PDB file of N, CA, C and O in Angstrom:
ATOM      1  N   UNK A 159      91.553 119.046 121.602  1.00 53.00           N
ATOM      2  CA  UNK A 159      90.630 119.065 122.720  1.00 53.00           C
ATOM      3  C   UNK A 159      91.318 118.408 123.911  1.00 53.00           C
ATOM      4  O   UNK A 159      92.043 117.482 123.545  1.00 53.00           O
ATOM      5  N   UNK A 160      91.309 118.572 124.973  1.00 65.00           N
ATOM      6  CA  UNK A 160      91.831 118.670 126.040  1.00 65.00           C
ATOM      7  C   UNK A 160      90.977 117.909 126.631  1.00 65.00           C
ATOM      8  O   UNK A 160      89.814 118.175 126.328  1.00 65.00           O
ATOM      9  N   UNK A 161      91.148 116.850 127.543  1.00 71.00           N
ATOM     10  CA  UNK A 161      90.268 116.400 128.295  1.00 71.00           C
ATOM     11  C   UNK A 161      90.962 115.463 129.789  1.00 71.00           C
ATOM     12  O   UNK A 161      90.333 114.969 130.725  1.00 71.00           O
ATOM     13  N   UNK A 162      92.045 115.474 129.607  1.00 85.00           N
ATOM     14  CA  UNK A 162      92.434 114.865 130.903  1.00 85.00           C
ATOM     15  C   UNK A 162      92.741 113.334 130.913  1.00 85.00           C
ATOM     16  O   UNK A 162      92.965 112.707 131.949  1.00 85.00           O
ATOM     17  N   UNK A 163      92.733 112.898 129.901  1.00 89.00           N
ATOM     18  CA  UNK A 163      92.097 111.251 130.181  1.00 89.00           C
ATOM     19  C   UNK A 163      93.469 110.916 129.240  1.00 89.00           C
ATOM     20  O   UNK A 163      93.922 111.398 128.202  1.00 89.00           O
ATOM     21  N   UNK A 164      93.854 109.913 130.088  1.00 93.00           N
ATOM     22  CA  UNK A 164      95.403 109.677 129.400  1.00 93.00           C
ATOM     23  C   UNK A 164      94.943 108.540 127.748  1.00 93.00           C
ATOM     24  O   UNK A 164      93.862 108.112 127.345  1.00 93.00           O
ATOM     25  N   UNK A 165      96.584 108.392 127.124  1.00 94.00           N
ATOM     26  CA  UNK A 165      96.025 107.633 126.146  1.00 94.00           C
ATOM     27  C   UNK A 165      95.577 106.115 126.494  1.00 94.00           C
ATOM     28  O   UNK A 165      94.681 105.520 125.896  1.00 94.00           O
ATOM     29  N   UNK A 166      96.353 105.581 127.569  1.00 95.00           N
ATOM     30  CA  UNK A 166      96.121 104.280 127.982  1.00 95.00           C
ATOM     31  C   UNK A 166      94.830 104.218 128.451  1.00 95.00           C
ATOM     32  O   UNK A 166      94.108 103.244 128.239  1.00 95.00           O
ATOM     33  N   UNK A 167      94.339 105.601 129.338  1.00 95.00           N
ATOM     34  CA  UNK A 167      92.588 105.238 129.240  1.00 95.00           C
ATOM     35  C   UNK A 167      91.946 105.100 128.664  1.00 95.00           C
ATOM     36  O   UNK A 167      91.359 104.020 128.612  1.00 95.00           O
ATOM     37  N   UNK A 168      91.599 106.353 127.695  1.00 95.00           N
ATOM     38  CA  UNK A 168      91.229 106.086 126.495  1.00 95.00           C
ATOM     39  C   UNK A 168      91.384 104.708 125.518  1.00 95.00           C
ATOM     40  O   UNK A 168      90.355 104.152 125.135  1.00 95.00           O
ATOM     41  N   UNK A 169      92.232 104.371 125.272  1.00 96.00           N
ATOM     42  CA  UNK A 169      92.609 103.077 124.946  1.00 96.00           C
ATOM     43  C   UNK A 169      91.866 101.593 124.965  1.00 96.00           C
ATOM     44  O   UNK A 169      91.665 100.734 124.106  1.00 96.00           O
ATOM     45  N   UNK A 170      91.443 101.771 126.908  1.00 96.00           N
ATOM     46  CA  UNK A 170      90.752 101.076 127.128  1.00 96.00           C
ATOM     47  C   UNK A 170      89.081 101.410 127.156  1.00 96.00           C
ATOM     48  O   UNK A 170      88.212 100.571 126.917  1.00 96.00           O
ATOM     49  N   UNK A 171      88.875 102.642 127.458  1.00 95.00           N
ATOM     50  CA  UNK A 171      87.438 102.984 127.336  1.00 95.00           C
ATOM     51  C   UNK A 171      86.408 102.640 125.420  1.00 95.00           C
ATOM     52  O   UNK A 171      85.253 102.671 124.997  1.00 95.00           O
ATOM     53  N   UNK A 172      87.869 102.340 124.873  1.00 96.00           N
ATOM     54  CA  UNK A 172      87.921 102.605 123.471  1.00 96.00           C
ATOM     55  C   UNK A 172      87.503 100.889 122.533  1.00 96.00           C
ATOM     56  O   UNK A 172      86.888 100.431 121.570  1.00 96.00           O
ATOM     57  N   UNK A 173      88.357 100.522 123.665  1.00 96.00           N
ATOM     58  CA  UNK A 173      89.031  98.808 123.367  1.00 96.00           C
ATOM     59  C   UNK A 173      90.022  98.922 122.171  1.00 96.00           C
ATOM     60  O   UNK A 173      89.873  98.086 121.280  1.00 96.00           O
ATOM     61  N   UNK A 174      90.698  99.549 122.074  1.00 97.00           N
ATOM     62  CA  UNK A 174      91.799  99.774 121.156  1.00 97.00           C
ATOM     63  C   UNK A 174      93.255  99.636 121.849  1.00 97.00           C
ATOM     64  O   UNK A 174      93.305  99.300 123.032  1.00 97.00           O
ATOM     65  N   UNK A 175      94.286  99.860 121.215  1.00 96.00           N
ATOM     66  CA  UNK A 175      95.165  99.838 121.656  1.00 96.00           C
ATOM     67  C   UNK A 175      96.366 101.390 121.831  1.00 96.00           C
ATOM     68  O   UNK A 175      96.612 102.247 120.982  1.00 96.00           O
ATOM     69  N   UNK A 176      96.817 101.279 123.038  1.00 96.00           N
ATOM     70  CA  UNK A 176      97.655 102.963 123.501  1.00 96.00           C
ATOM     71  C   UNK A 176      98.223 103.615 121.650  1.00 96.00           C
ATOM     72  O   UNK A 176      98.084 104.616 120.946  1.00 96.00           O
ATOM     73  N   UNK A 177      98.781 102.474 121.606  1.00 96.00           N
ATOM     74  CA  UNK A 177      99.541 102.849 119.917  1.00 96.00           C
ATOM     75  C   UNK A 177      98.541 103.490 118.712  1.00 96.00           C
ATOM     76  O   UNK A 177      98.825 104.347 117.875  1.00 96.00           O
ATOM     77  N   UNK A 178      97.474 102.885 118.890  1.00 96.00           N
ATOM     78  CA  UNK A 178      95.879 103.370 118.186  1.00 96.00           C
ATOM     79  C   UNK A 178      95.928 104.794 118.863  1.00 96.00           C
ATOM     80  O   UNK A 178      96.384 105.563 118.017  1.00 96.00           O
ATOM     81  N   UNK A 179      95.757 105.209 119.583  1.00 95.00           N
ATOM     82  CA  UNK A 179      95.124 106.541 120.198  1.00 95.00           C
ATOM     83  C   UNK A 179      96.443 107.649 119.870  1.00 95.00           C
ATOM     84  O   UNK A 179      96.319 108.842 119.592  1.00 95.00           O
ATOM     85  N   UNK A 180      97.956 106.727 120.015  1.00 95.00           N
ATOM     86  CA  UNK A 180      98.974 108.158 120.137  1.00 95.00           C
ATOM     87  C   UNK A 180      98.841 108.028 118.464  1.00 95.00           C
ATOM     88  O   UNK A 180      99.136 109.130 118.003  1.00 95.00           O
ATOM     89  N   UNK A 181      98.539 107.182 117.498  1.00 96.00           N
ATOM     90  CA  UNK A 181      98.672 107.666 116.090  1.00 96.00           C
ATOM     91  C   UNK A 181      97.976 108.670 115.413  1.00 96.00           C
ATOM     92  O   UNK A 181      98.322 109.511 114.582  1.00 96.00           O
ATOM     93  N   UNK A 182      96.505 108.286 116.166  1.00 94.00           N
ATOM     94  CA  UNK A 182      95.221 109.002 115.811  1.00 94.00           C
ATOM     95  C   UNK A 182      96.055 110.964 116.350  1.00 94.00           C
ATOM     96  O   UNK A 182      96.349 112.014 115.778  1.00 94.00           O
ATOM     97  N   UNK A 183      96.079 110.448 117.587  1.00 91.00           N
ATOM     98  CA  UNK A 183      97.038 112.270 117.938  1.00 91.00           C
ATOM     99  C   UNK A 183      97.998 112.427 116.905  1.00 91.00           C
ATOM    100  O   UNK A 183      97.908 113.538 116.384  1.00 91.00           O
ATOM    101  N   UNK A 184      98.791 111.781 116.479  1.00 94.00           N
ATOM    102  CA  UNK A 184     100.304 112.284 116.015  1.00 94.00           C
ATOM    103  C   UNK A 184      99.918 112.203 114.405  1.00 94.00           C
ATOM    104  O   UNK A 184     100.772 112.183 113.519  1.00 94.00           O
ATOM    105  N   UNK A 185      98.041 112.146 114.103  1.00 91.00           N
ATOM    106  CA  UNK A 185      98.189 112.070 112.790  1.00 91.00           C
ATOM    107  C   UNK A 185      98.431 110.836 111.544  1.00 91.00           C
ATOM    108  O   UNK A 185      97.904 110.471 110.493  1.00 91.00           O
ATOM    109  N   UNK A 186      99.251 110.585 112.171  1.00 95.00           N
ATOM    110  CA  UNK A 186      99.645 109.059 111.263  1.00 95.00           C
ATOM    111  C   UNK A 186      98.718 108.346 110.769  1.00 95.00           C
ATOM    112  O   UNK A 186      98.683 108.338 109.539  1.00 95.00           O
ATOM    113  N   UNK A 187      97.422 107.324 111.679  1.00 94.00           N
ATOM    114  CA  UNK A 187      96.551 107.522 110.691  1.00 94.00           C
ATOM    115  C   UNK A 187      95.416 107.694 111.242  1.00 94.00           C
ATOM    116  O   UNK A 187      95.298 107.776 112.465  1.00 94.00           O
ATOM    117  N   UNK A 188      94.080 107.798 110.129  1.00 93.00           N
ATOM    118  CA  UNK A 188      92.788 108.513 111.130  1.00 93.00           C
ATOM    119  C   UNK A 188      91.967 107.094 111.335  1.00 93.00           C
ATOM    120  O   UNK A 188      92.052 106.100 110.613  1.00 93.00           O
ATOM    121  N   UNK A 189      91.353 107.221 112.219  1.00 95.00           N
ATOM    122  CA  UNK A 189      90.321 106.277 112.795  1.00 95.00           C
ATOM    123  C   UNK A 189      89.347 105.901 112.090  1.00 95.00           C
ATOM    124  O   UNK A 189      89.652 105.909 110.897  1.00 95.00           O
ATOM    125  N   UNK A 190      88.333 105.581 112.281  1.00 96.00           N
ATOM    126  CA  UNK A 190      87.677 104.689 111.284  1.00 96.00           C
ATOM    127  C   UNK A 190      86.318 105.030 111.673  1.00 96.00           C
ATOM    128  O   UNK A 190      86.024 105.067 112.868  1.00 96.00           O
ATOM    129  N   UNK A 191      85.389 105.305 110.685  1.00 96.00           N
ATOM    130  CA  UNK A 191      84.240 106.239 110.962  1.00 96.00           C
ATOM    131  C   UNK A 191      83.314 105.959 111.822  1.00 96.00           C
ATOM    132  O   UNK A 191      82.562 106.862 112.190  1.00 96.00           O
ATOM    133  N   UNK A 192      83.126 104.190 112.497  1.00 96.00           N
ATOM    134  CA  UNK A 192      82.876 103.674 113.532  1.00 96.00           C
ATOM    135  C   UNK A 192      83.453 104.439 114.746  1.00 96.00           C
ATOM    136  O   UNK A 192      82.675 105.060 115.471  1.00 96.00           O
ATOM    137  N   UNK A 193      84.949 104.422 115.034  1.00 97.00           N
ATOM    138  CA  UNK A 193      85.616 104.593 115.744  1.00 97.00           C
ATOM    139  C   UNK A 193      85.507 105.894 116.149  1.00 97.00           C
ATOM    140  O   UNK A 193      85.513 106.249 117.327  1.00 97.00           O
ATOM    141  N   UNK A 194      85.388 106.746 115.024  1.00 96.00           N
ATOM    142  CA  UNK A 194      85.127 108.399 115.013  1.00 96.00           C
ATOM    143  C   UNK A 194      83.760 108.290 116.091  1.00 96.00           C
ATOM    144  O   UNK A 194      83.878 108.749 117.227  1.00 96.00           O
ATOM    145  N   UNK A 195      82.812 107.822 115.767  1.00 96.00           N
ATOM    146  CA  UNK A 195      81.226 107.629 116.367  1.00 96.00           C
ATOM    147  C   UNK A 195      81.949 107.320 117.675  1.00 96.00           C
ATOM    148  O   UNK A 195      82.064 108.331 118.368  1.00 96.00           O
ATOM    149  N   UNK A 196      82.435 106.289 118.178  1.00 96.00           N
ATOM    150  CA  UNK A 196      82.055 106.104 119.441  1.00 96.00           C
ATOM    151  C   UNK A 196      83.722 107.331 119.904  1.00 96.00           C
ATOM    152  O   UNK A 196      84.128 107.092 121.041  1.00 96.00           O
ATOM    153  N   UNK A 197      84.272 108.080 119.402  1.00 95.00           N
ATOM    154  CA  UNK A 197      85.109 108.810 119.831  1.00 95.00           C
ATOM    155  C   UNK A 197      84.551 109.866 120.458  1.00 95.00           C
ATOM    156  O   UNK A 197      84.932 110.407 121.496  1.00 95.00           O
ATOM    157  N   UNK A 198      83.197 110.255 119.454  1.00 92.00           N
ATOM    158  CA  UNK A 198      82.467 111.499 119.778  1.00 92.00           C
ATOM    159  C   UNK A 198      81.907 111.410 120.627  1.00 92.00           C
ATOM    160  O   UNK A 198      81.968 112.286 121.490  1.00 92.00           O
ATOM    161  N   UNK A 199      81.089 110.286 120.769  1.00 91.00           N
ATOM    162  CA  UNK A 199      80.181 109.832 122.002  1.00 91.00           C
ATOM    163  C   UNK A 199      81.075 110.125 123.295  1.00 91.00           C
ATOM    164  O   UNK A 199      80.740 110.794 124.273  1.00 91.00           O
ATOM    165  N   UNK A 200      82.406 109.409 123.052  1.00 91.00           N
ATOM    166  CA  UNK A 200      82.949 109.552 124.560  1.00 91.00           C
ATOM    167  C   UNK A 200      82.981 110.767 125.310  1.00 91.00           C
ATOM    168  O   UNK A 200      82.891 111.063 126.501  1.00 91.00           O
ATOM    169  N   UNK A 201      83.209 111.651 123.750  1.00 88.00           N
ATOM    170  CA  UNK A 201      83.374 113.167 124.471  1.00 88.00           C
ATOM    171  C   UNK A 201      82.220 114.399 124.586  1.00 88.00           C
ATOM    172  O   UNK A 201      82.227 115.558 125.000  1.00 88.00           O
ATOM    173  N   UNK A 202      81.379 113.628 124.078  1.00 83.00           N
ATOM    174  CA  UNK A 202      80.269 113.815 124.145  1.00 83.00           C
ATOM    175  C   UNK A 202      80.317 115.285 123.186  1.00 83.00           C
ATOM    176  O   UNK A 202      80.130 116.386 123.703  1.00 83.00           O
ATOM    177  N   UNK A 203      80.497 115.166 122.246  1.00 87.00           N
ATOM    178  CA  UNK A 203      80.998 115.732 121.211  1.00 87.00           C
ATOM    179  C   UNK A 203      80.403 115.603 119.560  1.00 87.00           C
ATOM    180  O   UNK A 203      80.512 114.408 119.284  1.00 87.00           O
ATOM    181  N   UNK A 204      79.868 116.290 118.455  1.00 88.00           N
ATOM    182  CA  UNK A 204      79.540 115.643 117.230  1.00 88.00           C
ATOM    183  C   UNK A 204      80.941 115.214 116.521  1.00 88.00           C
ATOM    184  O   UNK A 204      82.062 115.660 116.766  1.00 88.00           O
ATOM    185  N   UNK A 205      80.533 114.142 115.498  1.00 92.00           N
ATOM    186  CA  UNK A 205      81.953 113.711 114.584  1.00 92.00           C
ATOM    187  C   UNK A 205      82.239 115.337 113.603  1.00 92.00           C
ATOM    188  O   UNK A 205      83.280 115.521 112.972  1.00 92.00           O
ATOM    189  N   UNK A 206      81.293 116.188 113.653  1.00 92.00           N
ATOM    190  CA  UNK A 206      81.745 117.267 112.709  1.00 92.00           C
ATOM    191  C   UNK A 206      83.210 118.082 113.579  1.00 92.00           C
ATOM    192  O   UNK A 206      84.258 118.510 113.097  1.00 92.00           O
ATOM    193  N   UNK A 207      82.682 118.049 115.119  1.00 90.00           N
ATOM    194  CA  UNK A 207      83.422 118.988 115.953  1.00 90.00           C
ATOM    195  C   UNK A 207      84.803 117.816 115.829  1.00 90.00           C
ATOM    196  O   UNK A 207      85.838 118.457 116.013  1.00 90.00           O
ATOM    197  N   UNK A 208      85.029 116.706 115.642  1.00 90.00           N
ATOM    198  CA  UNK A 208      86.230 116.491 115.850  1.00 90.00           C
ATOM    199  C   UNK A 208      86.739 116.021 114.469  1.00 90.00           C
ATOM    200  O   UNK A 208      87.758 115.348 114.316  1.00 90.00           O
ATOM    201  N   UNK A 209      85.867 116.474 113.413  1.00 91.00           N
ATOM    202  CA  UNK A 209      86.685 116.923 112.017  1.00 91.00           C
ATOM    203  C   UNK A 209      87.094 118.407 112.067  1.00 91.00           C
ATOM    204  O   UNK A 209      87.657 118.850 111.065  1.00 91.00           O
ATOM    205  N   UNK A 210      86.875 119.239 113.127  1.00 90.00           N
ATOM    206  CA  UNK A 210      87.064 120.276 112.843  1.00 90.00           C
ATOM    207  C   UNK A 210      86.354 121.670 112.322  1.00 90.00           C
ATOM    208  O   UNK A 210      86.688 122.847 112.186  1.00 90.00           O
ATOM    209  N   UNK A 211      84.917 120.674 112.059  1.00 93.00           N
ATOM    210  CA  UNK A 211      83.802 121.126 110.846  1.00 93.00           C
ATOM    211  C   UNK A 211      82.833 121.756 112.270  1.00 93.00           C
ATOM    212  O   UNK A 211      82.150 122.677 111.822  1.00 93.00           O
ATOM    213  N   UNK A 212      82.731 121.689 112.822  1.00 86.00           N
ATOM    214  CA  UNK A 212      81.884 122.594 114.180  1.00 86.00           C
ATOM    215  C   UNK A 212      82.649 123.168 115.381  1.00 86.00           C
ATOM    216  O   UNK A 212      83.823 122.895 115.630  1.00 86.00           O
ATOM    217  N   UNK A 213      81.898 123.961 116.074  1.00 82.00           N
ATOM    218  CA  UNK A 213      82.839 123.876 117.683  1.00 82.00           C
ATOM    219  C   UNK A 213      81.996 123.773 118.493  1.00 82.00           C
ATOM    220  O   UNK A 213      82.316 124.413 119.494  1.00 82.00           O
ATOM    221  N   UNK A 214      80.630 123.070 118.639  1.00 77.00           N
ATOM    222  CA  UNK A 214      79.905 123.210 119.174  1.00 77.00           C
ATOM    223  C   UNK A 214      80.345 121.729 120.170  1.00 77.00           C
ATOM    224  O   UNK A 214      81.044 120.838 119.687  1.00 77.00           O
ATOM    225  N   UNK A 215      79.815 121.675 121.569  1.00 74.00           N
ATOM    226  CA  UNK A 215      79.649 120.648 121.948  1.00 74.00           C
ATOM    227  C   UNK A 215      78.735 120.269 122.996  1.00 74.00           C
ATOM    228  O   UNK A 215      78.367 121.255 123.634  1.00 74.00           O
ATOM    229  N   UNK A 216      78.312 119.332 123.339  1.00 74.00           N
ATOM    230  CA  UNK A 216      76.743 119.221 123.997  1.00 74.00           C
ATOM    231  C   UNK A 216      76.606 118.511 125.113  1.00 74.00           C
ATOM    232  O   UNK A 216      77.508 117.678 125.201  1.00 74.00           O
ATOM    233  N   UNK A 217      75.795 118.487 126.077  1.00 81.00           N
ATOM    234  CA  UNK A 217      75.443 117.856 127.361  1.00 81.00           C
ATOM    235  C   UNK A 217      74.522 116.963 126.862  1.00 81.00           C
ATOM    236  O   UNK A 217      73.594 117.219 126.095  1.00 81.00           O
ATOM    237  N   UNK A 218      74.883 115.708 127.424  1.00 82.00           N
ATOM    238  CA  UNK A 218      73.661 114.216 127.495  1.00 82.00           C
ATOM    239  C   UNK A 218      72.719 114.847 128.254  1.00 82.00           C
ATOM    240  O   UNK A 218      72.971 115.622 129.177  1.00 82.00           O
ATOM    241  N   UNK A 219      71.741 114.554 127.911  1.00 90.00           N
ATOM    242  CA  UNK A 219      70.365 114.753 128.825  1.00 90.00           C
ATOM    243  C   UNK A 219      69.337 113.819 128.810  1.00 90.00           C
ATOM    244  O   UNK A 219      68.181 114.038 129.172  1.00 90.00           O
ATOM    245  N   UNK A 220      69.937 112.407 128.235  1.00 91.00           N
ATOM    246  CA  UNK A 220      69.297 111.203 127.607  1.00 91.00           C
ATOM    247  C   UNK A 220      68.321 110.796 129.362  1.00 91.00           C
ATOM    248  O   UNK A 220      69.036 110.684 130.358  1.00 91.00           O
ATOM    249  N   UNK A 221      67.143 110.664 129.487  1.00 95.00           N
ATOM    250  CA  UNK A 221      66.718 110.007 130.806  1.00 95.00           C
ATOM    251  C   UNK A 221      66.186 111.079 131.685  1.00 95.00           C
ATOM    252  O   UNK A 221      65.458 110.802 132.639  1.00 95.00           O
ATOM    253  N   UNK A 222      66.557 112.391 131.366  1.00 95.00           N
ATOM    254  CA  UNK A 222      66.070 113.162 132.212  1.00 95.00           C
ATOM    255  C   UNK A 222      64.673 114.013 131.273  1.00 95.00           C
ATOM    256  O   UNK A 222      64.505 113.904 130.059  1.00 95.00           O
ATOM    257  N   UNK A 223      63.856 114.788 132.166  1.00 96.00           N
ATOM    258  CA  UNK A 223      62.437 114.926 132.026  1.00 96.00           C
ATOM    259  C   UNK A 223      62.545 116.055 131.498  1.00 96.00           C
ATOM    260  O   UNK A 223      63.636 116.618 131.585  1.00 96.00           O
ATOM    261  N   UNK A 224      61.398 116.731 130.775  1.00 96.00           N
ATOM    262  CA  UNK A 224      61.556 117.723 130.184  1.00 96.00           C
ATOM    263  C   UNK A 224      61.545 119.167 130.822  1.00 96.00           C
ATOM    264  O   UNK A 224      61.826 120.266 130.345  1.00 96.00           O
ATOM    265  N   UNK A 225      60.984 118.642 132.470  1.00 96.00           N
ATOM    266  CA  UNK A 225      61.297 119.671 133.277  1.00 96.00           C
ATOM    267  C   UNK A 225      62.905 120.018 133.356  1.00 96.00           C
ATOM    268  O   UNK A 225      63.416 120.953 132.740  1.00 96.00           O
ATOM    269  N   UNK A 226      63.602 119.129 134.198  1.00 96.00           N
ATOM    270  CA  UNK A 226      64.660 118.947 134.290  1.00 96.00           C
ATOM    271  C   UNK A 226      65.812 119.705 133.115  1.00 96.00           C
ATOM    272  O   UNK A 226      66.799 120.363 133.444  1.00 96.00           O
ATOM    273  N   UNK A 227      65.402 119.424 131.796  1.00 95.00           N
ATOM    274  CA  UNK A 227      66.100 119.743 130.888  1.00 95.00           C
ATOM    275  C   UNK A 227      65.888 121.370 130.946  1.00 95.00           C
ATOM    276  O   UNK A 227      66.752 122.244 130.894  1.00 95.00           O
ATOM    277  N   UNK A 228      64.725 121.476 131.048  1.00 96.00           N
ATOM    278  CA  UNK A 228      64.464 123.339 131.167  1.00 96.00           C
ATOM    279  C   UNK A 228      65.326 123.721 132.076  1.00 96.00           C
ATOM    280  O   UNK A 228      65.991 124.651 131.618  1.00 96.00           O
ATOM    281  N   UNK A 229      65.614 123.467 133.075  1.00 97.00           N
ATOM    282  CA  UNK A 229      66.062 123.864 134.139  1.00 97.00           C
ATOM    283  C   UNK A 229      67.460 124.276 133.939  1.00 97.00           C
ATOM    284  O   UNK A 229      68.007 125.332 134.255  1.00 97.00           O
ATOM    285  N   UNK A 230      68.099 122.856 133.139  1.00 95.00           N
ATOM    286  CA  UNK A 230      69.607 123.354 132.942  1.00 95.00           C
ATOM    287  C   UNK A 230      69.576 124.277 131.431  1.00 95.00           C
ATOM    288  O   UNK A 230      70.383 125.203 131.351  1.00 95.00           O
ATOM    289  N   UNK A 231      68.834 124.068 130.489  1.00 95.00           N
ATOM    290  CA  UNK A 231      68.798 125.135 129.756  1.00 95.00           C
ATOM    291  C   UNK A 231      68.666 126.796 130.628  1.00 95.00           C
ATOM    292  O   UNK A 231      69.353 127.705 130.165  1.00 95.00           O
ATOM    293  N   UNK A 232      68.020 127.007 131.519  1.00 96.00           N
ATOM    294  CA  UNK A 232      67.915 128.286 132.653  1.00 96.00           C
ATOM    295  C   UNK A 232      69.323 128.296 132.858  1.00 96.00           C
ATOM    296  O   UNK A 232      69.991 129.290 132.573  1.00 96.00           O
ATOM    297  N   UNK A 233      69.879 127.142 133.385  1.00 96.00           N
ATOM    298  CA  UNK A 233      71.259 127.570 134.485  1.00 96.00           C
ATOM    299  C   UNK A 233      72.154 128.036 132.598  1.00 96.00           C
ATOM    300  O   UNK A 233      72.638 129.163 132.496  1.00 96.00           O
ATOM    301  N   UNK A 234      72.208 127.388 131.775  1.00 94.00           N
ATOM    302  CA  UNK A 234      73.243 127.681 130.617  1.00 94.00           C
ATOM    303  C   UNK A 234      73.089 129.041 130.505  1.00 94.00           C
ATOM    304  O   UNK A 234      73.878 129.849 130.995  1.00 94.00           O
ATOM    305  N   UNK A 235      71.841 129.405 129.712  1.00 94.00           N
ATOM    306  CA  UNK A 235      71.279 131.060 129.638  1.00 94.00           C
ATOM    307  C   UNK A 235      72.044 131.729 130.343  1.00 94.00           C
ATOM    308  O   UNK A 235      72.894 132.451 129.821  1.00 94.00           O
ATOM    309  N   UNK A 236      71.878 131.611 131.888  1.00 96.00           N
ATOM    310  CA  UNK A 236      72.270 132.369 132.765  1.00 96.00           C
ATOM    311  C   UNK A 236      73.408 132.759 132.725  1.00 96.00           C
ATOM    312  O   UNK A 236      73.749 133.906 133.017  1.00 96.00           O
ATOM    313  N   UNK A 237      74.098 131.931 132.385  1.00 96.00           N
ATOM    314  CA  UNK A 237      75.718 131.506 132.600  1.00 96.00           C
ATOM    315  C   UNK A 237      76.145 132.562 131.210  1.00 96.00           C
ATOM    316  O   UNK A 237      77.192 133.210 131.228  1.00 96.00           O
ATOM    317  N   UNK A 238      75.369 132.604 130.275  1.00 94.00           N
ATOM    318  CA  UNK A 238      76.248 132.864 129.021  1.00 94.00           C
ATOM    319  C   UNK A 238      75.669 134.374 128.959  1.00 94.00           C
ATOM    320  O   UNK A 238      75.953 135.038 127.962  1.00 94.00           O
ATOM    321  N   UNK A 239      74.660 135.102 130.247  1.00 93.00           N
ATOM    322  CA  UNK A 239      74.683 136.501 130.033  1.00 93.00           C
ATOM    323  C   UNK A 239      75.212 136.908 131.202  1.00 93.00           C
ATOM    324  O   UNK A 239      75.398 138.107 131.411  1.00 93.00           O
TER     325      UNK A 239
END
């Protein structure tokens, strides 16, 4: 997954360390099922999609009204016909 955000950011958005994030990439070793949780969160992502086990991924809508949420459900629809 692609996202732009270097490892040293991540790193810190993470509180981990750069060496933590290039291992987790290069494989060496996997993160820790805590770590997985707030990995997903960052990317706003489920822990299945970054086992590999989904491809789905989702928009926060935590705070906004149920109007609101209709609305961007309309603009998605739209978008995907």
């Amino acid at each position: 997954m692609e996202s732009g955000i270097s490892q040293v950011e991540m790193a810190k958005m993470l509180c981990v360390s750069k060496q933590s994030v290039s291992n987790w990439e290069n494989d060496n070793i996997q993160p820790s099922i805590e770590m997985l949780v707030k990995i997903a969160k960052l990317f706003s992502v489920s822990t299945d999609f970054l086992l590999g086990q989904d491809n789905r991924t989702f928009i926060e809508v935590s705070g906004l009204t149920q109007t609101q949420i209709f609305h961007i459900q309309q603009v998605i629809d739209d978008i995907r016909s």
